[in-house]
């Protein structure tokens, strides 16, 4: 993945480069059988899905031992690219659509990711677990999401920012973040990446 390598060159080991190459092979193969990614968009897998997911890695470098839940992961975004980037961080991928979760499971297996667990079901079925961060990619309005995930975020943490929620969004998010306007942090992703796709994309962080 040339674009990923270009942005993260100094952070990647040879093994991580190989794992990203596995993603580049596995997702198009699966997309022939299951519409995990829009068939018109699969050619843009690296930028629109893998690199987009890795915007979270540009925002915050998770310390080893961090625990993260990927809410509504679908076929594994943003969780699987982040799991490649942070092999000493634990990722729990949750989704209600079993066939998409099977894709994430297979891709994680083929990439040799030992820091990924998966759960089929609604976020309300995640019990007995706490996470440093919940991440999501275009899942739902934050006004609906925060009440669902707040109980799952532990207090404290060892990262540079307090534990909380990190969402990848598109377009105008002012309405959905209004209840937390004093606390929320919003980054435009065109500050991270120069590709046109990121012109309207945003990262939203809310401490919980």
Coordinates of C-alpha atoms in Angstrom, one line a residue:
X1 CA 0.0 0.0 0.0
X2 CA 2.1 2.9 -1.3
X3 CA 0.0 5.7 0.1
X4 CA -0.2 4.2 3.6
X5 CA 3.6 3.6 3.4
X6 CA 4.2 7.2 2.4
X7 CA 2.3 8.7 5.3
X8 CA 3.5 6.3 7.9
X9 CA 6.9 5.3 6.6
X10 CA 8.8 5.9 9.8
X11 CA 6.3 4.0 12.0
X12 CA 6.0 0.8 10.0
X13 CA 8.0 -2.4 10.4
X14 CA 8.4 -4.9 7.5
X15 CA 5.8 -7.1 9.1
X16 CA 3.3 -4.3 9.3
X17 CA 3.8 -3.5 5.6
X18 CA 3.2 -7.2 4.8
X19 CA 0.0 -7.0 6.9
X20 CA -1.3 -4.0 5.0
X21 CA -0.6 -5.8 1.8
X22 CA -2.8 -8.7 3.1
X23 CA -5.6 -6.2 3.5
X24 CA -5.1 -5.0 0.0
X25 CA -5.6 -8.6 -1.3
X26 CA -8.2 -9.9 1.1
X27 CA -10.9 -7.2 0.9
X28 CA -11.3 -7.2 -2.9
X29 CA -11.5 -11.0 -2.8
X30 CA -14.3 -10.9 -0.2
X31 CA -16.0 -8.1 -2.0
X32 CA -16.6 -10.4 -5.0
X33 CA -18.7 -12.5 -2.6
X34 CA -20.1 -10.1 -0.1
X35 CA -20.7 -6.4 -0.7
X36 CA -18.5 -5.3 2.3
X37 CA -17.5 -2.1 0.5
X38 CA -19.4 -0.4 -2.3
X39 CA -18.5 -2.1 -5.6
X40 CA -17.8 1.3 -7.1
X41 CA -15.5 2.1 -4.2
X42 CA -13.4 -1.0 -3.8
X43 CA -10.8 0.4 -6.2
X44 CA -10.4 3.2 -3.6
X45 CA -9.8 0.7 -0.7
X46 CA -6.5 2.1 0.3
X47 CA -7.4 5.8 0.6
X48 CA -11.1 5.8 1.4
X49 CA -11.1 3.0 3.9
X50 CA -7.6 2.0 5.1
X51 CA -6.0 5.4 5.2
X52 CA -9.3 7.0 6.4
X53 CA -9.2 4.6 9.4
X54 CA -5.6 5.5 10.1
X55 CA -6.5 9.1 10.6
X56 CA -7.1 8.0 14.2
X57 CA -3.4 7.0 14.4
X58 CA -2.4 10.5 13.2
X59 CA -4.6 12.0 15.9
X60 CA -3.5 9.9 18.8
X61 CA -0.6 7.4 19.2
X62 CA -2.1 4.8 21.5
X63 CA 0.3 3.5 24.2
X64 CA 0.8 -0.3 24.6
X65 CA -1.9 -1.9 26.7
X66 CA -4.7 0.4 25.5
X67 CA -8.1 -1.3 25.0
X68 CA -10.4 -0.1 22.2
X69 CA -13.8 -1.1 21.0
X70 CA -14.7 -0.6 17.4
X71 CA -18.5 0.1 17.4
X72 CA -20.2 -0.9 14.1
X73 CA -17.0 -2.2 12.6
X74 CA -18.7 -3.7 9.5
X75 CA -15.9 -5.5 7.6
X76 CA -13.3 -4.2 10.1
X77 CA -13.0 -0.4 9.7
X78 CA -11.4 1.4 11.5
X79 CA -10.4 -1.5 13.8
X80 CA -8.3 -3.7 11.6
X81 CA -6.0 -1.1 10.1
X82 CA -5.6 0.3 13.6
X83 CA -4.8 -3.2 14.9
X84 CA -2.0 -3.5 12.3
X85 CA -0.7 -0.1 13.3
X86 CA -0.8 -0.8 17.0
X87 CA 0.1 -4.4 17.6
X88 CA 0.3 -3.9 21.4
X89 CA -3.2 -2.4 21.7
X90 CA -6.2 -4.7 22.1
X91 CA -9.2 -4.2 19.7
X92 CA -12.7 -5.5 20.2
X93 CA -14.7 -5.3 17.0
X94 CA -18.5 -5.3 17.4
X95 CA -21.2 -5.4 14.6
X96 CA -24.8 -6.6 14.2
X97 CA -24.2 -7.9 10.6
X98 CA -22.8 -11.4 10.9
X99 CA -21.6 -11.7 7.3
X100 CA -19.6 -8.5 7.5
X101 CA -18.1 -9.6 10.8
X102 CA -17.0 -12.9 9.1
X103 CA -15.0 -10.8 6.7
X104 CA -13.3 -8.9 9.5
X105 CA -12.6 -12.2 11.2
X106 CA -11.0 -13.7 8.1
X107 CA -9.0 -10.6 7.3
X108 CA -7.6 -10.5 10.8
X109 CA -6.7 -14.2 10.7
X110 CA -5.0 -13.8 7.3
X111 CA -3.0 -10.8 8.5
X112 CA -2.0 -12.7 11.7
X113 CA -3.5 -10.2 14.0
X114 CA -3.5 -11.6 17.5
X115 CA -4.8 -8.3 19.1
X116 CA -8.3 -8.5 17.7
X117 CA -11.4 -10.0 19.2
X118 CA -14.9 -9.9 17.6
X119 CA -18.4 -9.9 18.9
X120 CA -21.6 -10.3 16.8
X121 CA -24.5 -8.4 18.2
X122 CA -25.7 -5.0 19.3
X123 CA -23.5 -2.7 21.5
X124 CA -26.0 -3.2 24.3
X125 CA -24.9 -6.9 24.4
X126 CA -21.3 -5.9 25.3
X127 CA -21.2 -6.6 29.0
X128 CA -18.5 -7.0 31.6
X129 CA -16.0 -5.1 29.5
X130 CA -14.5 -1.6 29.8
X131 CA -12.4 0.2 27.2
X132 CA -10.1 3.2 27.1
X133 CA -11.6 4.3 23.8
X134 CA -14.5 3.6 21.6
X135 CA -13.9 4.3 17.9
X136 CA -16.4 4.4 15.0
X137 CA -16.6 5.3 11.4
X138 CA -19.8 6.9 10.1
X139 CA -22.0 4.7 12.3
X140 CA -24.6 7.1 13.8
X141 CA -25.3 10.5 15.1
X142 CA -23.2 11.1 18.2
X143 CA -26.3 12.3 20.1
X144 CA -27.5 8.7 19.8
X145 CA -24.2 7.0 20.1
X146 CA -22.9 8.6 23.4
X147 CA -25.6 7.2 25.6
X148 CA -25.0 3.7 24.2
X149 CA -21.2 3.7 24.7
X150 CA -20.5 5.9 27.7
X151 CA -20.9 3.0 30.2
X152 CA -18.2 1.1 28.3
X153 CA -15.5 3.7 28.7
X154 CA -13.3 3.4 31.7
X155 CA -12.0 6.4 33.7
X156 CA -8.4 7.6 33.6
X157 CA -6.1 6.0 31.1
X158 CA -2.4 6.3 30.2
X159 CA -2.7 8.0 26.8
X160 CA -2.0 11.6 25.9
X161 CA -5.7 12.4 26.0
X162 CA -8.4 11.2 28.5
X163 CA -10.4 8.1 27.6
X164 CA -13.3 8.7 25.4
X165 CA -15.0 8.4 22.0
X166 CA -13.3 9.0 18.6
X167 CA -15.5 9.2 15.5
X168 CA -14.7 9.6 11.8
X169 CA -17.3 11.7 10.2
X170 CA -18.2 13.5 7.0
X171 CA -19.7 16.9 6.3
X172 CA -21.1 19.3 8.9
X173 CA -21.1 17.9 12.4
X174 CA -22.0 21.0 14.4
X175 CA -25.5 19.9 15.2
X176 CA -24.6 16.5 16.6
X177 CA -21.8 17.7 18.7
X178 CA -23.7 20.7 20.1
X179 CA -24.4 19.1 23.5
X180 CA -20.7 18.9 24.1
X181 CA -19.5 22.0 22.3
X182 CA -17.2 22.9 25.3
X183 CA -15.5 19.5 25.4
X184 CA -15.4 18.2 21.9
X185 CA -12.3 18.4 19.7
X186 CA -12.8 18.4 15.9
X187 CA -9.9 18.0 13.4
X188 CA -10.3 18.3 9.6
X189 CA -8.7 15.4 8.0
X190 CA -7.2 17.5 5.1
X191 CA -4.8 18.6 7.8
X192 CA -3.6 15.0 7.9
X193 CA -3.8 13.8 4.3
X194 CA -3.7 15.7 1.0
X195 CA -6.0 13.4 -1.1
X196 CA -9.3 15.1 -2.3
X197 CA -11.3 12.5 -0.4
X198 CA -10.4 14.1 2.9
X199 CA -11.6 17.6 2.1
X200 CA -14.9 17.1 3.9
X201 CA -13.9 14.4 6.4
X202 CA -13.5 15.1 10.1
X203 CA -12.3 13.4 13.2
X204 CA -14.3 14.1 16.4
X205 CA -13.0 13.3 19.8
X206 CA -15.1 13.5 23.0
X207 CA -13.7 12.7 26.4
X208 CA -16.1 10.5 28.4

